[in-house]
């Protein structure tokens, strides 16, 4: 665009109505299309000269020039963001080139249209993808493997923006395969995009693998750009940090800082300072972290609000975790002011990770409120973060927000919600952890270190040759600059005048691109503390379980000691009545001991299954009353009933007393049967029967004032139950009670028959 509009108009007026005039009209149309600025008059002039050229092309029957005019009008429509109209015009031009056999030009036509649409323009991402797909098909049909692989990568990028992560992943794997077959050095471009896709689909471990491969392949490219190196190392550092490899993350952040400082990438530089500070905090090197910030924070003195927020976030994190809450508190006001400005600008920010990054940068503020137990401020800060859009949040940020909610619910006593959030956190932790990916990460890291070592050795061997070549090149450049300085100055001024606006737009786009790619990986801080709390909780629960077992074990042992003392005393008794009383006491103690034995031998439970208890109790009584039981049959019909120890002890004593009385008094020498039945209704009410087919309550042993009967009635009352005795083809004792909360019962789940012949 070296010629001005005046020169082009004079050239137009000097032409005849032929192809030369069409060319002149096209030059004028392109001049106004490429002219810096968005003046309506320039757009109108573009359309005017394009229409004139199209009309003359039709008159002269020159379709090639006609579709050149269509292409200019398509670019004009795309510049005005009328993508629907632009799609039709680009499609018309591409179809013409395809029909004339020029598939390459048709492919570049669709590529041009796709590049007009910014990758952050989500509403038009589908149109962008369609353009790239058309271009990809044409390049493939033309046998242009490099270009078709490049276009498939652009298709994958569009699919990623649309949220088609699985499809984008498969497309990028195909791109990588083709690049490797072509021995294309910049295959790391596809690996970088693959890492982005994996991260957005929350495949954190696999994303780290792709980050390692990206940095590895970039280091092997001698033509790699420092800007790209800063981006790749920043992303790799964030991936290591998210994988809890803080020392590796710290080393990579320092390397990224060197690249960023070299090319003047301020945002990356301060993001790396914050990332390194977080690594120091995780490594519990708080003082070193603060010294690190003080050393490097003034490298670029003109801090933006965004830079201030990053630095303040890092300092508050280190002060808070080191316990210096006073120093952290002095920074809170400044941080909140900077944070508000960044928060207010979020709606205008189209960067994909803007929500994740803002939540991550705000994490030290909430951590400070937690340490200070300022729960009102903590809740207000959480609500502000929770109000941000949820779409596009990573699994790491979701886990962090769940941890905030878990903390608030725990403080407020809403343990049901806290448990629900805790389970969600556990599920997310399981989805993030991947042992197979971890092994692959270690293999890639070893490969990366080996390649880095080989590269260093090669650089040392070639250092002399490089220095010599550099000196010769500088000498040649010096003489060349002297000879052509005047010409270069003229050309530079003309180029600056012609492209100043386009350069400014490109710089703005580059800055936005850098900002988008910079705010990626600072996501998982509070979750580490939560993991510690979870571990402590599990340890406390385990200690509680062992302590309960120890208590029950000691109670059982103490009861055995009491029984041993009673056995010793009974050997000195001469009275049969006293011996019987002593035996009754021993039986009652043993019935309680069985319960405690059950409690300490069962793992993780604090309840008694009634059927198991009855079986053990009868087994014990069979050993005590062996002669009496030779002709007595004892049968059990017990539902699957689980009792709390507070109920199990009284019920056991009642059963012991009832069965013992039946064995001793119900039968004569001919023997009989004792039936123990326990059934449960749907409402949790238990009905327990101990019945025999013996003499019944008519004998003198069953007088109402008998101490055993009074004891059973009192024990039934103790568990809020009823006690009843009657004759029904023998003696029947029945108690009814409700199962207390915490126990459970299933009707008809157990039926055990225990005969003693």
Short mmCIF file of C-alpha atoms in Angstrom, two decimals, residues 99-302:
data_model
loop_
_atom_site.label_atom_id
_atom_site.label_comp_id
_atom_site.label_asym_id
_atom_site.label_seq_id
_atom_site.Cartn_x
_atom_site.Cartn_y
_atom_site.Cartn_z
CA UNK A 99 -14.58 -25.63 -9.97
CA UNK A 100 -11.69 -24.18 -11.98
CA UNK A 101 -9.35 -26.79 -10.45
CA UNK A 102 -7.50 -24.48 -8.06
CA UNK A 103 -8.23 -26.32 -4.80
CA UNK A 104 -5.27 -24.68 -3.11
CA UNK A 105 -6.68 -21.18 -3.64
CA UNK A 106 -10.13 -22.37 -2.57
CA UNK A 107 -8.60 -23.74 0.63
CA UNK A 108 -6.81 -20.46 1.36
CA UNK A 109 -10.07 -18.59 0.75
CA UNK A 110 -11.85 -20.53 3.52
CA UNK A 111 -8.77 -20.17 5.73
CA UNK A 112 -8.88 -16.40 5.27
CA UNK A 113 -12.52 -16.34 6.39
CA UNK A 114 -11.85 -18.47 9.47
CA UNK A 115 -8.97 -16.22 10.52
CA UNK A 116 -11.25 -13.17 10.46
CA UNK A 117 -13.17 -14.56 13.47
CA UNK A 118 -11.37 -14.19 16.80
CA UNK A 119 -10.99 -17.41 18.79
CA UNK A 120 -12.55 -15.62 21.78
CA UNK A 121 -15.72 -14.97 19.74
CA UNK A 122 -17.68 -17.90 21.17
CA UNK A 123 -21.06 -17.03 19.52
CA UNK A 124 -19.44 -17.33 16.07
CA UNK A 125 -17.13 -20.24 16.89
CA UNK A 126 -19.30 -22.68 14.92
CA UNK A 127 -18.96 -20.53 11.78
CA UNK A 128 -15.21 -20.35 12.37
CA UNK A 129 -15.02 -24.13 12.68
CA UNK A 130 -17.02 -24.65 9.48
CA UNK A 131 -14.61 -22.41 7.54
CA UNK A 132 -11.59 -24.33 8.85
CA UNK A 133 -13.21 -27.70 8.10
CA UNK A 134 -13.84 -26.64 4.50
CA UNK A 135 -10.24 -25.44 4.18
CA UNK A 136 -8.93 -28.68 5.73
CA UNK A 137 -10.89 -30.85 3.28
CA UNK A 138 -9.58 -28.88 0.30
CA UNK A 139 -5.96 -29.00 1.48
CA UNK A 140 -6.31 -32.74 2.05
CA UNK A 141 -7.80 -33.24 -1.41
CA UNK A 142 -4.91 -31.23 -2.89
CA UNK A 143 -2.39 -33.52 -1.14
CA UNK A 144 -0.91 -30.67 0.94
CA UNK A 145 -0.10 -32.60 4.11
CA UNK A 146 1.54 -29.81 6.10
CA UNK A 147 -1.26 -27.35 5.43
CA UNK A 148 -3.98 -29.94 6.08
CA UNK A 149 -2.37 -30.81 9.44
CA UNK A 150 -2.21 -27.10 10.31
CA UNK A 151 -5.89 -26.68 9.46
CA UNK A 152 -6.91 -29.74 11.47
CA UNK A 153 -5.20 -28.05 14.43
CA UNK A 154 -7.32 -24.94 13.82
CA UNK A 155 -10.44 -27.13 13.67
CA UNK A 156 -9.44 -28.65 17.01
CA UNK A 157 -8.98 -25.15 18.45
CA UNK A 158 -12.51 -24.23 17.35
CA UNK A 159 -13.89 -27.47 18.84
CA UNK A 160 -12.15 -26.65 22.11
CA UNK A 161 -13.83 -23.22 22.20
CA UNK A 162 -17.17 -24.89 21.47
CA UNK A 163 -16.63 -27.35 24.33
CA UNK A 164 -16.22 -30.42 22.07
CA UNK A 165 -13.23 -31.61 24.08
CA UNK A 166 -13.27 -35.30 23.11
CA UNK A 167 -13.42 -34.44 19.41
CA UNK A 168 -10.71 -31.79 19.79
CA UNK A 169 -8.46 -34.29 21.58
CA UNK A 170 -8.76 -36.87 18.79
CA UNK A 171 -8.13 -34.22 16.14
CA UNK A 172 -4.98 -33.02 17.89
CA UNK A 173 -3.67 -36.56 18.27
CA UNK A 174 -4.07 -36.92 14.49
CA UNK A 175 -2.22 -33.60 13.99
CA UNK A 176 0.64 -34.78 16.22
CA UNK A 177 0.88 -38.05 14.33
CA UNK A 178 1.03 -36.22 10.98
CA UNK A 179 3.58 -33.67 12.24
CA UNK A 180 5.85 -36.46 13.44
CA UNK A 181 5.53 -38.24 10.10
CA UNK A 182 6.50 -34.97 8.37
CA UNK A 183 9.37 -34.48 10.89
CA UNK A 184 7.96 -31.05 11.65
CA UNK A 185 10.00 -29.45 14.45
CA UNK A 186 7.17 -27.35 15.80
CA UNK A 187 5.04 -30.33 16.80
CA UNK A 188 5.01 -28.75 20.26
CA UNK A 189 2.38 -26.30 18.96
CA UNK A 190 -0.08 -29.21 18.77
CA UNK A 191 1.02 -30.56 22.16
CA UNK A 192 0.39 -27.16 23.72
CA UNK A 193 -3.14 -27.04 22.32
CA UNK A 194 -3.68 -30.67 23.42
CA UNK A 195 -2.68 -29.70 26.96
CA UNK A 196 -5.23 -26.89 26.87
CA UNK A 197 -7.96 -29.30 25.77
CA UNK A 198 -7.06 -31.84 28.46
CA UNK A 199 -7.02 -29.17 31.13
CA UNK A 200 -10.43 -27.83 30.09
CA UNK A 201 -11.89 -31.35 30.18
CA UNK A 202 -10.42 -31.67 33.71
CA UNK A 203 -7.89 -34.37 32.79
CA UNK A 204 -5.26 -32.78 35.06
CA UNK A 205 -2.68 -35.60 35.04
CA UNK A 206 -2.86 -36.09 31.27
CA UNK A 207 -2.57 -32.33 30.85
CA UNK A 208 0.71 -32.38 32.79
CA UNK A 209 2.03 -35.07 30.43
CA UNK A 210 1.24 -32.86 27.45
CA UNK A 211 2.89 -29.84 29.15
CA UNK A 212 6.10 -31.82 29.73
CA UNK A 213 6.13 -32.98 26.11
CA UNK A 214 5.55 -29.40 24.92
CA UNK A 215 8.55 -28.03 26.84
CA UNK A 216 10.67 -31.03 25.84
CA UNK A 217 10.03 -30.58 22.11
CA UNK A 218 10.38 -26.79 22.32
CA UNK A 219 13.87 -27.17 23.80
CA UNK A 220 14.84 -29.29 20.78
CA UNK A 221 13.85 -26.54 18.33
CA UNK A 222 16.79 -24.16 17.73
CA UNK A 223 14.39 -21.67 16.14
CA UNK A 224 12.03 -21.58 19.11
CA UNK A 225 10.90 -18.10 20.10
CA UNK A 226 11.44 -16.71 23.60
CA UNK A 227 7.81 -15.59 23.79
CA UNK A 228 6.70 -19.17 23.21
CA UNK A 229 9.23 -20.42 25.74
CA UNK A 230 7.81 -18.11 28.40
CA UNK A 231 4.30 -19.39 27.68
CA UNK A 232 5.23 -23.08 27.70
CA UNK A 233 7.32 -22.93 30.86
CA UNK A 234 4.66 -20.90 32.67
CA UNK A 235 2.04 -23.51 31.81
CA UNK A 236 4.37 -26.36 32.79
CA UNK A 237 5.11 -24.72 36.15
CA UNK A 238 1.40 -24.36 36.86
CA UNK A 239 0.80 -27.99 35.91
CA UNK A 240 3.56 -29.16 38.28
CA UNK A 241 2.10 -27.03 41.07
CA UNK A 242 -1.37 -28.47 40.53
CA UNK A 243 0.20 -31.95 40.74
CA UNK A 244 1.71 -31.04 44.16
CA UNK A 245 5.28 -31.09 42.80
CA UNK A 246 6.17 -27.71 44.28
CA UNK A 247 9.97 -27.90 43.97
CA UNK A 248 9.79 -28.72 40.26
CA UNK A 249 7.21 -25.99 39.80
CA UNK A 250 9.51 -23.48 41.53
CA UNK A 251 12.44 -24.35 39.24
CA UNK A 252 10.31 -23.96 36.11
CA UNK A 253 8.82 -20.64 37.34
CA UNK A 254 12.36 -19.25 37.71
CA UNK A 255 13.17 -20.36 34.17
CA UNK A 256 9.99 -18.73 32.87
CA UNK A 257 10.92 -15.47 34.64
CA UNK A 258 14.17 -15.33 32.66
CA UNK A 259 12.30 -15.69 29.36
CA UNK A 260 9.69 -13.12 30.42
CA UNK A 261 12.28 -10.58 31.54
CA UNK A 262 14.23 -11.08 28.32
CA UNK A 263 11.29 -10.23 26.05
CA UNK A 264 9.53 -7.80 28.43
CA UNK A 265 6.44 -9.88 29.21
CA UNK A 266 5.38 -8.11 32.41
CA UNK A 267 2.22 -10.09 33.08
CA UNK A 268 4.05 -13.40 32.81
CA UNK A 269 6.83 -12.05 35.00
CA UNK A 270 4.54 -11.14 37.90
CA UNK A 271 2.46 -14.28 37.48
CA UNK A 272 5.70 -16.24 37.88
CA UNK A 273 6.60 -14.26 41.03
CA UNK A 274 3.24 -15.18 42.53
CA UNK A 275 3.58 -18.80 41.41
CA UNK A 276 7.05 -19.07 42.94
CA UNK A 277 5.78 -17.52 46.18
CA UNK A 278 3.03 -20.14 46.35
CA UNK A 279 5.66 -22.86 45.91
CA UNK A 280 7.69 -21.40 48.77
CA UNK A 281 4.57 -21.40 50.94
CA UNK A 282 3.83 -25.06 50.14
CA UNK A 283 7.47 -25.91 50.93
CA UNK A 284 7.06 -23.98 54.24
CA UNK A 285 9.90 -21.62 53.25
CA UNK A 286 7.98 -18.49 54.14
CA UNK A 287 10.93 -16.19 54.82
CA UNK A 288 12.66 -17.21 51.58
CA UNK A 289 9.42 -16.55 49.71
CA UNK A 290 9.08 -13.02 51.10
CA UNK A 291 12.73 -12.25 50.34
CA UNK A 292 12.18 -13.55 46.80
CA UNK A 293 9.27 -11.16 46.25
CA UNK A 294 11.19 -8.17 47.63
CA UNK A 295 14.11 -8.99 45.34
CA UNK A 296 12.17 -9.19 42.08
CA UNK A 297 8.94 -7.20 42.49
CA UNK A 298 10.50 -3.89 41.31
CA UNK A 299 11.97 -5.23 38.05
CA UNK A 300 9.20 -3.39 36.12
CA UNK A 301 8.30 -0.33 38.23
CA UNK A 302 5.12 0.66 36.36
#
